[in-house]
């Protein structure tokens, strides 16, 4: 399979809160490490990327440099529309540019306009020749898309518009966007999921939605937040047995002279430690079953461990990127 990083656009989506922004940042970082010039795109007034990389929050609509070869932008549909109008018509009067009502007018005329304008801006970021002649070009655009249903709405906006406006510059642009989204060698689709039943089901539904809407399938599913499988079943049995909770528990009395204070407390600690080990083991096994559910499909499945840190800072994202790099 052609590597995800060799596309023009990678769309990252999945259920809310599963780690889309974290994974989009890690994919951007991985691309930059491999020598590509990449930009991570946020939408819906989100501006988390600059802070994740230790910068002050960026201004929406502007491209922020995060580090060597890696930038981010939070799309401002108002500004994107004005840029598009300028690119279409060459000259847009200062009065139009200054009035914030332009977008509302356009959006009111056509539902889904905001999504289309955002997608057009994303298309523009993939182009070698940018609207602004001095703007840099990117090898890879990573879209930190909204959650599944909204993401499908956004990806379907060129089709919706293409059927409203059949000729003219908007129709032409909608067609170019469709080509970008539908051609496997140009756009890759990644679902992020937690190893839970519901999140995995939503990832599989996304797969069906993509096929129905764009004739595409997921290229990869990233299973985020995996717990390590620390013990083999034999090891776990040993832990449980030696904690006094095993099958022969209570059989052997403590050795003579050991009935001092502290022995009882020690047994309690050992028992809770064994219970904790058992719980984590059971959960890890359940998560593993969810992974197996995904592995039966055609897409690449990559696991990302749960990171035990106070927050996902740059070193934590670096670790995730490194992990993904082994698969992508
Ligand atoms: N592998 C991970 N290990 C630990 N915490 C994570 C991991 N991935 C994401 N998180 C945390 O989970 C929360 C949700 O992640 P985020 O990337 O914002 O999800 P989304 O963009 O899907 O809403 C954040 O607080 C993030 O720091
Ligand atoms: Mg997010």
Short mmCIF file of C-alpha atoms and ligand atoms in Angstrom, two decimals:
data_model
loop_
_atom_site.label_atom_id
_atom_site.label_comp_id
_atom_site.label_asym_id
_atom_site.label_seq_id
_atom_site.Cartn_x
_atom_site.Cartn_y
_atom_site.Cartn_z
CA UNK A 1 0.00 0.00 0.00
CA UNK A 2 1.18 3.49 -0.81
CA UNK A 3 2.29 5.12 2.44
CA UNK A 4 -0.17 7.54 3.98
CA UNK A 5 2.53 10.16 4.09
CA UNK A 6 2.89 10.09 0.32
CA UNK A 7 -0.60 11.55 -0.18
CA UNK A 8 -1.47 15.22 -0.53
CA UNK A 9 -4.10 15.08 2.22
CA UNK A 10 -4.66 12.83 5.23
CA UNK A 11 -8.06 13.09 6.91
CA UNK A 12 -8.13 12.07 10.58
CA UNK A 13 -11.52 11.44 12.15
CA UNK A 14 -13.35 9.25 14.69
CA UNK A 15 -15.60 9.50 17.70
CA UNK A 16 -15.33 12.59 19.92
CA UNK A 17 -12.49 12.56 22.45
CA UNK A 18 -10.68 9.48 21.10
CA UNK A 19 -7.45 11.33 20.33
CA UNK A 20 -7.96 12.77 16.83
CA UNK A 21 -6.04 15.98 17.56
CA UNK A 22 -3.22 14.08 19.25
CA UNK A 23 -2.90 11.63 16.34
CA UNK A 24 -3.16 14.39 13.70
CA UNK A 25 -0.33 16.22 15.49
CA UNK A 26 1.73 13.02 15.64
CA UNK A 27 1.21 12.31 11.92
CA UNK A 28 2.28 15.88 11.12
CA UNK A 29 5.38 15.44 13.27
CA UNK A 30 6.21 12.10 11.66
CA UNK A 31 5.95 13.69 8.21
CA UNK A 32 8.25 16.55 9.28
CA UNK A 33 10.77 14.04 10.68
CA UNK A 34 10.76 12.29 7.31
CA UNK A 35 11.71 15.53 5.60
CA UNK A 36 8.27 16.56 4.34
CA UNK A 37 6.83 20.01 4.76
CA UNK A 38 3.54 19.44 6.59
CA UNK A 39 0.64 21.44 7.97
CA UNK A 40 -2.00 20.27 10.44
CA UNK A 41 -5.41 21.85 9.87
CA UNK A 42 -7.90 22.48 12.66
CA UNK A 43 -11.51 23.47 12.06
CA UNK A 44 -14.49 24.67 14.08
CA UNK A 45 -12.65 27.38 16.04
CA UNK A 46 -10.19 24.85 17.44
CA UNK A 47 -6.65 26.14 17.97
CA UNK A 48 -4.96 23.48 20.06
CA UNK A 49 -1.93 22.75 17.92
CA UNK A 50 0.25 25.78 18.72
CA UNK A 51 -0.13 25.17 22.46
CA UNK A 52 0.64 21.47 22.11
CA UNK A 53 3.95 22.55 20.62
CA UNK A 54 4.58 25.11 23.35
CA UNK A 55 3.60 28.24 21.41
CA UNK A 56 1.04 30.91 22.30
CA UNK A 57 -2.40 30.22 20.77
CA UNK A 58 -2.40 31.19 17.12
CA UNK A 59 -4.79 33.52 15.33
CA UNK A 60 -7.52 31.68 13.41
CA UNK A 61 -7.02 31.75 9.66
CA UNK A 62 -3.25 32.25 9.88
CA UNK A 63 -0.55 29.66 9.23
CA UNK A 64 1.61 29.18 12.33
CA UNK A 65 5.06 27.67 12.18
CA UNK A 66 5.29 25.04 14.95
CA UNK A 67 8.80 23.82 14.24
CA UNK A 68 11.06 23.03 11.30
CA UNK A 69 8.87 21.85 8.36
CA UNK A 70 5.69 21.74 10.49
CA UNK A 71 2.91 24.34 10.61
CA UNK A 72 -0.69 24.52 11.72
CA UNK A 73 -3.73 26.53 10.76
CA UNK A 74 -7.20 26.83 12.25
CA UNK A 75 -9.54 27.55 9.36
CA UNK A 76 -11.63 30.68 9.59
CA UNK A 77 -14.45 30.23 7.04
CA UNK A 78 -14.98 34.02 6.77
CA UNK A 79 -11.41 34.67 5.84
CA UNK A 80 -11.24 31.58 3.62
CA UNK A 81 -14.27 32.81 1.66
CA UNK A 82 -12.74 36.23 1.09
CA UNK A 83 -9.46 34.68 -0.02
CA UNK A 84 -11.40 32.43 -2.41
CA UNK A 85 -13.42 35.33 -3.81
CA UNK A 86 -10.21 37.25 -4.39
CA UNK A 87 -8.67 34.28 -6.14
CA UNK A 88 -11.79 33.91 -8.31
CA UNK A 89 -12.43 37.48 -9.20
CA UNK A 90 -9.03 39.00 -8.87
CA UNK A 91 -10.37 42.16 -7.27
CA UNK A 92 -12.69 42.33 -4.29
CA UNK A 93 -13.39 45.82 -3.01
CA UNK A 94 -12.00 46.84 0.35
CA UNK A 95 -15.54 47.47 1.51
CA UNK A 96 -16.53 43.86 0.88
CA UNK A 97 -13.36 42.63 2.54
CA UNK A 98 -14.03 44.79 5.58
CA UNK A 99 -17.64 43.74 6.02
CA UNK A 100 -18.09 40.64 8.09
CA UNK A 101 -21.57 40.10 6.63
CA UNK A 102 -20.32 38.67 3.35
CA UNK A 103 -20.02 35.19 4.66
CA UNK A 104 -23.38 35.20 6.43
CA UNK A 105 -24.95 36.25 3.13
CA UNK A 106 -23.27 33.42 1.28
CA UNK A 107 -23.92 30.88 4.03
CA UNK A 108 -27.60 31.82 4.26
CA UNK A 109 -27.97 31.33 0.52
CA UNK A 110 -26.72 27.77 0.69
CA UNK A 111 -26.64 25.34 3.60
CA UNK A 112 -23.30 23.57 3.90
CA UNK A 113 -21.47 26.61 2.54
CA UNK A 114 -19.25 26.86 5.60
CA UNK A 115 -18.11 23.27 5.15
CA UNK A 116 -17.49 23.80 1.44
CA UNK A 117 -15.47 26.97 2.01
CA UNK A 118 -13.38 25.17 4.66
CA UNK A 119 -12.77 22.29 2.26
CA UNK A 120 -11.79 24.70 -0.51
CA UNK A 121 -9.21 26.24 1.80
CA UNK A 122 -7.87 22.76 2.61
CA UNK A 123 -7.62 22.05 -1.13
CA UNK A 124 -5.75 25.33 -1.54
CA UNK A 125 -3.22 24.28 1.11
CA UNK A 126 -2.44 21.13 -0.92
CA UNK A 127 -1.63 23.16 -4.03
CA UNK A 128 1.92 23.89 -5.12
CA UNK A 129 0.74 27.25 -6.41
CA UNK A 130 -0.98 29.04 -3.55
CA UNK A 131 -3.55 31.83 -3.80
CA UNK A 132 -1.00 34.14 -2.28
CA UNK A 133 1.97 33.84 -4.54
CA UNK A 134 4.52 34.12 -1.74
CA UNK A 135 2.87 31.53 0.51
CA UNK A 136 4.86 28.31 0.98
CA UNK A 137 3.66 25.01 -0.45
CA UNK A 138 3.14 21.88 1.64
CA UNK A 139 3.92 18.29 0.78
CA UNK A 140 1.28 16.97 3.20
CA UNK A 141 -1.87 18.47 4.69
CA UNK A 142 -3.22 16.64 7.77
CA UNK A 143 -6.83 17.45 8.54
CA UNK A 144 -7.82 17.16 12.20
CA UNK A 145 -11.43 16.63 11.16
CA UNK A 146 -14.54 16.91 13.33
CA UNK A 147 -16.14 13.78 14.81
CA UNK A 148 -17.43 11.12 12.38
CA UNK A 149 -20.88 12.43 11.38
CA UNK A 150 -19.76 16.03 10.94
CA UNK A 151 -16.63 14.92 9.15
CA UNK A 152 -18.72 13.00 6.61
CA UNK A 153 -20.87 16.13 6.14
CA UNK A 154 -17.78 18.19 5.49
CA UNK A 155 -16.32 15.66 3.05
CA UNK A 156 -19.65 15.49 1.24
CA UNK A 157 -20.01 19.26 0.81
CA UNK A 158 -18.38 19.35 -2.66
CA UNK A 159 -20.97 16.85 -3.90
CA UNK A 160 -23.84 18.77 -2.34
CA UNK A 161 -22.64 21.96 -3.98
CA UNK A 162 -21.76 20.32 -7.24
CA UNK A 163 -25.39 19.35 -7.58
CA UNK A 164 -26.63 22.88 -6.78
CA UNK A 165 -24.16 24.80 -8.92
CA UNK A 166 -23.61 22.82 -12.11
CA UNK A 167 -21.57 25.33 -14.04
CA UNK A 168 -19.32 28.24 -13.20
CA UNK A 169 -16.35 28.71 -10.90
CA UNK A 170 -17.98 27.16 -7.81
CA UNK A 171 -18.93 24.04 -9.75
CA UNK A 172 -15.39 23.81 -11.15
CA UNK A 173 -13.87 24.15 -7.70
CA UNK A 174 -16.28 21.59 -6.23
CA UNK A 175 -15.23 19.15 -8.95
CA UNK A 176 -11.50 19.63 -8.23
CA UNK A 177 -12.22 19.01 -4.55
CA UNK A 178 -14.12 15.82 -5.29
CA UNK A 179 -11.20 14.55 -7.33
CA UNK A 180 -8.83 15.25 -4.45
CA UNK A 181 -11.05 13.42 -1.95
CA UNK A 182 -11.92 10.47 -4.16
CA UNK A 183 -8.49 9.58 -5.58
CA UNK A 184 -6.74 7.06 -3.27
CA UNK A 185 -3.27 8.19 -4.29
CA UNK A 186 -4.09 11.77 -3.28
CA UNK A 187 -6.14 11.51 -0.05
CA UNK A 188 -5.80 9.00 2.79
CA UNK A 189 -8.43 8.35 5.46
CA UNK A 190 -7.54 7.51 9.03
CA UNK A 191 -9.98 6.62 11.80
CA UNK A 192 -8.87 7.02 15.39
CA UNK A 193 -10.60 4.86 17.96
CA UNK A 194 -10.26 3.84 21.56
CA UNK A 195 -10.15 0.09 22.20
CA UNK A 196 -13.77 0.07 23.33
CA UNK A 197 -16.72 -1.62 21.75
CA UNK A 198 -18.57 1.61 20.92
CA UNK A 199 -15.62 3.50 19.48
CA UNK A 200 -14.61 0.54 17.28
CA UNK A 201 -18.21 0.21 16.05
CA UNK A 202 -18.16 3.90 15.12
CA UNK A 203 -14.89 3.43 13.19
CA UNK A 204 -16.50 0.59 11.23
CA UNK A 205 -19.53 2.79 10.53
CA UNK A 206 -17.18 5.45 9.22
CA UNK A 207 -15.77 2.86 6.85
CA UNK A 208 -19.30 2.23 5.50
CA UNK A 209 -20.03 5.99 5.27
CA UNK A 210 -16.85 6.66 3.31
CA UNK A 211 -17.66 3.91 0.85
CA UNK A 212 -21.22 5.11 0.32
CA UNK A 213 -20.26 8.75 0.00
CA UNK A 214 -16.90 8.86 -1.74
CA UNK A 215 -16.39 5.32 -2.95
CA UNK A 216 -13.40 5.16 -0.60
CA UNK A 217 -12.37 2.98 2.32
CA UNK A 218 -10.28 3.71 5.38
CA UNK A 219 -6.55 3.40 4.85
CA UNK A 220 -5.72 2.95 8.52
CA UNK A 221 -7.36 2.66 11.91
CA UNK A 222 -5.35 3.87 14.86
CA UNK A 223 -6.30 2.29 18.15
CA UNK A 224 -5.34 4.81 20.78
CA UNK A 225 -4.82 4.42 24.51
CA UNK A 226 -3.92 0.73 24.65
CA UNK A 227 -2.93 -0.76 28.00
CA UNK A 228 0.13 -3.00 27.98
CA UNK A 229 -0.34 -6.76 28.39
CA UNK A 230 2.11 -7.05 31.24
CA UNK A 231 1.60 -10.63 32.37
CA UNK A 232 1.17 -13.99 30.74
CA UNK A 233 -1.80 -16.02 32.11
CA UNK A 234 0.72 -18.24 33.98
CA UNK A 235 2.37 -15.20 35.59
CA UNK A 236 -0.99 -13.81 36.61
CA UNK A 237 -1.93 -17.14 38.23
CA UNK A 238 1.29 -17.02 40.21
CA UNK A 239 0.60 -13.46 41.39
CA UNK A 240 -2.92 -14.32 42.48
CA UNK A 241 -1.82 -17.50 44.24
CA UNK A 242 1.02 -15.87 46.12
CA UNK A 243 -1.30 -13.07 47.26
CA UNK A 244 -3.27 -15.55 49.35
CA UNK A 245 -6.28 -15.28 47.02
CA UNK A 246 -5.40 -18.36 45.09
CA UNK A 247 -7.15 -21.78 45.23
CA UNK A 248 -5.12 -22.86 48.29
CA UNK A 249 -5.72 -19.61 50.16
CA UNK A 250 -6.23 -20.06 53.86
CA UNK A 251 -4.78 -23.57 53.66
CA UNK A 252 -1.48 -22.73 55.23
CA UNK A 253 -1.38 -20.89 58.52
CA UNK A 254 1.26 -18.20 58.90
CA UNK A 255 4.48 -19.61 60.33
CA UNK A 256 4.81 -19.56 64.07
CA UNK A 257 5.94 -16.22 65.39
CA UNK A 258 4.79 -14.37 62.27
CA UNK A 259 1.54 -13.21 63.80
CA UNK A 260 2.93 -9.85 64.61
CA UNK A 261 1.43 -6.55 63.56
CA UNK A 262 2.32 -5.85 59.97
CA UNK A 263 1.75 -9.34 58.67
CA UNK A 264 -2.00 -8.74 58.29
CA UNK A 265 -1.38 -5.37 56.61
CA UNK A 266 1.13 -6.98 54.29
CA UNK A 267 -1.43 -9.57 53.21
CA UNK A 268 -3.98 -6.85 52.46
CA UNK A 269 -1.51 -4.98 50.28
CA UNK A 270 -0.54 -8.12 48.43
CA UNK A 271 -4.17 -9.00 47.85
CA UNK A 272 -5.06 -5.55 46.45
CA UNK A 273 -1.96 -5.55 44.25
CA UNK A 274 -3.02 -8.91 42.85
CA UNK A 275 -6.57 -7.62 42.25
CA UNK A 276 -5.19 -4.55 40.45
CA UNK A 277 -3.01 -6.78 38.26
CA UNK A 278 -6.02 -8.95 37.46
CA UNK A 279 -8.18 -5.91 36.52
CA UNK A 280 -5.54 -4.41 34.23
CA UNK A 281 -4.94 -7.83 32.69
CA UNK A 282 -8.67 -8.32 32.00
CA UNK A 283 -9.00 -4.87 30.50
CA UNK A 284 -5.93 -5.31 28.30
CA UNK A 285 -7.35 -8.62 27.09
CA UNK A 286 -10.67 -6.98 26.24
CA UNK A 287 -8.82 -4.25 24.35
CA UNK A 288 -6.88 -6.90 22.47
CA UNK A 289 -10.17 -8.46 21.36
CA UNK A 290 -11.24 -5.09 19.95
CA UNK A 291 -7.97 -4.95 18.01
CA UNK A 292 -8.70 -8.41 16.60
CA UNK A 293 -12.11 -7.20 15.51
CA UNK A 294 -10.41 -4.55 13.38
CA UNK A 295 -7.61 -6.76 12.09
CA UNK A 296 -10.05 -8.85 10.10
CA UNK A 297 -10.55 -5.86 7.74
CA UNK A 298 -8.62 -4.53 4.78
CA UNK A 299 -7.09 -1.46 6.41
CA UNK A 300 -3.86 -1.07 8.34
CA UNK A 301 -4.34 -1.26 12.12
CA UNK A 302 -1.84 0.55 14.34
CA UNK A 303 -1.92 0.57 18.13
CA UNK A 304 -0.82 3.52 20.25
CA UNK A 305 -0.23 2.93 23.98
CA UNK A 306 -1.87 4.92 26.70
CA UNK A 307 0.66 7.57 27.73
CA UNK A 308 0.99 7.98 31.49
CA UNK A 309 1.70 11.68 31.71
CA UNK A 310 0.03 14.72 33.25
CA UNK A 311 -0.84 15.95 29.75
CA UNK A 312 0.07 15.26 26.14
CA UNK A 313 3.05 17.55 25.68
CA UNK A 314 5.59 17.56 22.86
CA UNK A 315 7.72 14.67 24.21
CA UNK A 316 4.54 12.57 24.57
CA UNK A 317 3.48 13.36 20.99
CA UNK A 318 7.01 12.55 19.82
CA UNK A 319 6.59 9.10 21.38
CA UNK A 320 3.25 8.60 19.62
CA UNK A 321 4.80 9.70 16.31
CA UNK A 322 7.63 7.23 16.76
CA UNK A 323 5.11 4.47 17.47
CA UNK A 324 3.08 5.33 14.35
CA UNK A 325 6.25 5.52 12.28
CA UNK A 326 6.71 1.76 12.66
CA UNK A 327 3.41 1.16 10.86
CA UNK A 328 2.85 4.14 8.54
N1 LIG B 1 -2.37 7.83 23.89
C1 LIG B 1 -2.85 8.67 24.83
N2 LIG B 1 -2.51 8.48 26.12
C2 LIG B 1 -2.97 9.30 27.09
N3 LIG B 1 -3.79 10.34 26.87
C3 LIG B 1 -4.16 10.59 25.59
C4 LIG B 1 -3.71 9.77 24.52
N4 LIG B 1 -4.24 10.28 23.37
C5 LIG B 1 -4.99 11.34 23.72
N5 LIG B 1 -4.96 11.55 25.05
C6 LIG B 1 -5.65 12.58 25.82
O1 LIG B 1 -7.04 12.36 25.63
C7 LIG B 1 -7.74 13.59 25.51
C8 LIG B 1 -8.50 13.64 24.17
O2 LIG B 1 -7.55 13.64 23.12
P1 LIG B 1 -7.74 14.57 21.83
O3 LIG B 1 -6.57 14.31 20.94
O4 LIG B 1 -8.00 15.97 22.21
O5 LIG B 1 -9.05 13.89 21.25
P2 LIG B 1 -10.08 14.43 20.13
O6 LIG B 1 -9.34 15.38 19.25
O7 LIG B 1 -10.53 13.20 19.43
O8 LIG B 1 -11.20 15.08 20.88
C9 LIG B 1 -6.69 14.68 25.63
O9 LIG B 1 -6.66 15.14 26.95
C10 LIG B 1 -5.40 13.97 25.28
O10 LIG B 1 -4.30 14.58 25.90
MG1 LIG B 2 -9.78 17.35 18.73
#
